[in-house]
Amino acid sequence: MTDLREKYQKEVMPALRKEFGFRNVTACPRIEKVIVHVGVGRIRDDKDHEEVKKFLALIVGQKPSARPAKKAIAAFKTRRGLIVGYQATLRGRRMYDFLSRLISAALPRTRDFRGIVASAFDERGNLTIGLREHIVFPEMIGEDYRLLFGMEVTVVTTARRREQGITLLKMMGFPIETKN
C-alpha cells in the first residue's frame, strides 16, 4: 500500500487542480491535522483513566493530553478542573499513519458501517466522525481490556468549501457514502 502522503502528491493534488481549477499547488486543499478525542465522563476511577490514556496512546502513537472541565455543572457532577477527556492532535507522519489505519482497518471493522455520510462534513470541509468502540483498531488485537470507550476523530482540512473537502477525502480513500 502506498503512503497517503505520496498518494496525495502524485494522484490527488493533480486531480483536485484539474477539477476545481487551482492554478497554484498551495491553493489545493490538504489535510492539516487530525484530532482524536475521548471523553471519560462516566468513568470516575483514576485507574480507568490510566487505562483509557494508555490505549489512546497506543492507538494514536503519541501521549494524549488531559482535557479538564472549564466550568462546574452540577447535573453532570463535574467540577472545574476535573479531567473529562483526553485528546491527541496528530500532524505529519503520525497523522498519515493514523489515517491509513483508520481507512483500511478501523472503519471496515466497525459494526454496521455503510460509509461516512455527507452530513459529517462542516461548511469548511472538515470531517468529524464518532467511533463507538476503540477495539476496532488493529493495535487492540491481543490487548487485555475491561472497558470499552468511544472516540471522536476530526479531520481538519484547508478546504474553503464543503465540496472541496468531500472531494479531497474521497480521493484520499475515505469511504464516503454517495447519494443515488
Short mmCIF file of C-alpha atoms in Angstrom, two decimals:
data_model
loop_
_atom_site.label_atom_id
_atom_site.label_comp_id
_atom_site.label_asym_id
_atom_site.label_seq_id
_atom_site.Cartn_x
_atom_site.Cartn_y
_atom_site.Cartn_z
CA MET A 1 0.00 0.00 0.00
CA THR A 2 1.33 3.40 -0.89
CA ASP A 3 1.77 6.08 1.70
CA LEU A 4 -1.15 8.51 1.90
CA ARG A 5 1.22 11.47 1.57
CA GLU A 6 2.61 10.06 -1.71
CA LYS A 7 -0.92 9.34 -2.93
CA TYR A 8 -1.90 12.94 -2.21
CA GLN A 9 1.09 14.40 -4.06
CA LYS A 10 1.01 12.08 -7.08
CA GLU A 11 -2.70 11.43 -7.63
CA VAL A 12 -5.00 13.60 -5.55
CA MET A 13 -3.37 17.02 -5.96
CA PRO A 14 -3.30 16.91 -9.81
CA ALA A 15 -6.91 15.69 -9.86
CA LEU A 16 -8.01 18.46 -7.49
CA ARG A 17 -6.20 21.09 -9.56
CA LYS A 18 -7.95 19.84 -12.67
CA GLU A 19 -11.41 19.54 -11.10
CA PHE A 20 -11.50 22.85 -9.22
CA GLY A 21 -9.18 24.85 -11.49
CA PHE A 22 -6.48 25.68 -8.94
CA ARG A 23 -3.54 27.38 -10.63
CA ASN A 24 -1.21 27.20 -7.66
CA VAL A 25 -0.19 23.99 -5.87
CA THR A 26 -0.54 25.62 -2.47
CA ALA A 27 -4.16 26.56 -3.21
CA CYS A 28 -5.12 22.85 -3.30
CA PRO A 29 -6.89 21.68 -0.17
CA ARG A 30 -4.91 19.28 2.02
CA ILE A 31 -5.29 17.57 5.37
CA GLU A 32 -3.87 19.87 8.02
CA LYS A 33 -4.30 17.83 11.22
CA VAL A 34 -6.29 15.07 12.86
CA ILE A 35 -7.71 15.46 16.36
CA VAL A 36 -8.66 12.33 18.31
CA HIS A 37 -10.77 12.96 21.42
CA VAL A 38 -12.00 10.55 24.09
CA GLY A 39 -14.48 11.63 26.72
CA VAL A 40 -14.32 9.93 30.12
CA GLY A 41 -17.46 11.41 31.61
CA ARG A 42 -18.92 8.24 33.14
CA ILE A 43 -15.56 6.89 34.27
CA ARG A 44 -14.74 8.20 37.73
CA ASP A 45 -11.91 5.85 38.74
CA ASP A 46 -8.32 7.08 38.22
CA LYS A 47 -7.22 3.52 37.35
CA ASP A 48 -9.71 3.50 34.47
CA HIS A 49 -8.45 6.92 33.36
CA GLU A 50 -4.95 5.48 33.12
CA GLU A 51 -6.24 2.58 31.04
CA VAL A 52 -8.04 4.95 28.63
CA LYS A 53 -4.91 7.10 28.39
CA LYS A 54 -2.72 4.03 27.72
CA PHE A 55 -4.96 2.64 24.99
CA LEU A 56 -5.40 6.03 23.31
CA ALA A 57 -1.61 6.49 23.28
CA LEU A 58 -1.26 3.03 21.73
CA ILE A 59 -3.80 3.84 19.01
CA VAL A 60 -2.54 7.31 18.02
CA GLY A 61 1.18 6.79 18.61
CA GLN A 62 1.75 9.70 20.96
CA LYS A 63 0.90 10.71 24.52
CA PRO A 64 -2.58 12.28 24.76
CA SER A 65 -3.17 15.43 26.77
CA ALA A 66 -5.74 15.62 29.55
CA ARG A 67 -8.70 17.94 28.99
CA PRO A 68 -10.12 19.48 32.18
CA ALA A 69 -13.67 20.79 32.57
CA LYS A 70 -13.89 24.54 32.01
CA LYS A 71 -16.79 25.05 34.38
CA ALA A 72 -18.71 23.16 37.03
CA ILE A 73 -22.03 21.56 36.04
CA ALA A 74 -23.92 20.04 38.98
CA ALA A 75 -26.20 17.90 36.80
CA PHE A 76 -23.16 16.13 35.33
CA LYS A 77 -21.32 16.05 38.68
CA THR A 78 -18.31 17.89 37.26
CA ARG A 79 -16.14 20.43 38.95
CA ARG A 80 -13.94 23.00 37.31
CA GLY A 81 -10.58 21.37 36.55
CA LEU A 82 -11.86 17.77 36.70
CA ILE A 83 -10.44 15.64 33.86
CA VAL A 84 -13.33 14.94 31.45
CA GLY A 85 -11.39 13.66 28.45
CA TYR A 86 -8.13 13.07 26.62
CA GLN A 87 -7.10 14.47 23.26
CA ALA A 88 -4.29 13.96 20.79
CA THR A 89 -3.56 16.26 17.85
CA LEU A 90 -1.73 14.46 15.05
CA ARG A 91 0.27 16.10 12.29
CA GLY A 92 2.79 14.93 9.71
CA ARG A 93 3.80 11.26 9.57
CA ARG A 94 1.76 10.21 12.62
CA MET A 95 -1.33 11.79 11.08
CA TYR A 96 -0.94 9.90 7.79
CA ASP A 97 -0.18 6.62 9.63
CA PHE A 98 -3.29 7.02 11.78
CA LEU A 99 -5.47 7.88 8.77
CA SER A 100 -4.27 4.86 6.80
CA ARG A 101 -5.12 2.57 9.76
CA LEU A 102 -8.48 4.31 10.16
CA ILE A 103 -9.38 3.93 6.47
CA SER A 104 -8.06 0.43 5.87
CA ALA A 105 -8.67 -1.32 9.19
CA ALA A 106 -10.84 0.50 11.74
CA LEU A 107 -13.76 1.74 9.64
CA PRO A 108 -14.31 -1.59 7.83
CA ARG A 109 -14.29 -3.39 11.20
CA THR A 110 -16.90 -1.03 12.66
CA ARG A 111 -20.24 -2.71 13.24
CA ASP A 112 -22.99 -1.74 10.75
CA PHE A 113 -20.70 0.61 8.83
CA ARG A 114 -22.03 1.61 5.42
CA GLY A 115 -19.89 4.63 4.72
CA ILE A 116 -19.37 8.14 6.02
CA VAL A 117 -22.43 10.28 5.42
CA ALA A 118 -22.00 13.69 3.82
CA SER A 119 -23.67 15.35 6.81
CA ALA A 120 -20.50 14.56 8.84
CA PHE A 121 -18.75 17.44 6.99
CA ASP A 122 -19.00 21.05 8.09
CA GLU A 123 -19.16 24.09 5.77
CA ARG A 124 -15.34 24.31 5.57
CA GLY A 125 -14.81 20.69 4.51
CA ASN A 126 -13.73 19.29 7.90
CA LEU A 127 -14.88 15.78 8.77
CA THR A 128 -15.96 14.65 12.25
CA ILE A 129 -16.85 11.03 12.87
CA GLY A 130 -17.51 9.08 16.03
CA LEU A 131 -16.39 5.54 16.73
CA ARG A 132 -18.36 3.62 19.36
CA GLU A 133 -15.59 1.20 20.32
CA HIS A 134 -11.84 1.59 20.47
CA ILE A 135 -11.29 -2.13 19.78
CA VAL A 136 -11.75 -1.68 16.01
CA PHE A 137 -8.14 -0.53 15.68
CA PRO A 138 -5.52 -3.18 14.89
CA GLU A 139 -3.40 -2.13 17.89
CA MET A 140 -6.07 -3.50 20.23
CA ILE A 141 -5.85 -7.07 18.92
CA GLY A 142 -4.44 -9.21 21.69
CA GLU A 143 -4.71 -6.47 24.33
CA ASP A 144 -6.47 -7.21 27.60
CA TYR A 145 -9.16 -4.60 28.13
CA ARG A 146 -12.00 -4.48 30.62
CA LEU A 147 -13.82 -1.35 29.50
CA LEU A 148 -14.88 -0.07 26.10
CA PHE A 149 -14.78 3.58 25.17
CA GLY A 150 -15.65 5.53 22.08
CA MET A 151 -13.76 8.33 20.40
CA GLU A 152 -14.30 11.24 18.09
CA VAL A 153 -12.00 11.78 15.12
CA THR A 154 -11.88 15.19 13.44
CA VAL A 155 -10.01 15.56 10.16
CA VAL A 156 -9.20 19.24 9.63
CA THR A 157 -8.62 20.30 6.03
CA THR A 158 -7.55 23.55 4.40
CA ALA A 159 -10.53 23.41 2.04
CA ARG A 160 -12.52 26.61 1.70
CA ARG A 161 -15.80 24.91 0.75
CA ARG A 162 -17.59 21.76 1.80
CA GLU A 163 -17.48 20.22 -1.70
CA GLN A 164 -13.70 20.59 -1.84
CA GLY A 165 -13.28 18.81 1.50
CA ILE A 166 -15.59 15.95 0.49
CA THR A 167 -13.78 15.51 -2.84
CA LEU A 168 -10.36 15.62 -1.17
CA LEU A 169 -11.17 12.95 1.38
CA LYS A 170 -13.00 10.78 -1.15
CA MET A 171 -9.91 10.85 -3.41
CA MET A 172 -7.70 10.03 -0.40
CA GLY A 173 -9.67 6.81 0.08
CA PHE A 174 -12.23 7.64 2.74
CA PRO A 175 -15.38 5.52 2.30
CA ILE A 176 -17.82 8.39 1.82
CA GLU A 177 -21.41 7.45 1.09
CA THR A 178 -22.70 8.90 -2.18
CA LYS A 179 -26.37 9.64 -2.74
CA ASN A 180 -28.02 7.65 -5.50
#
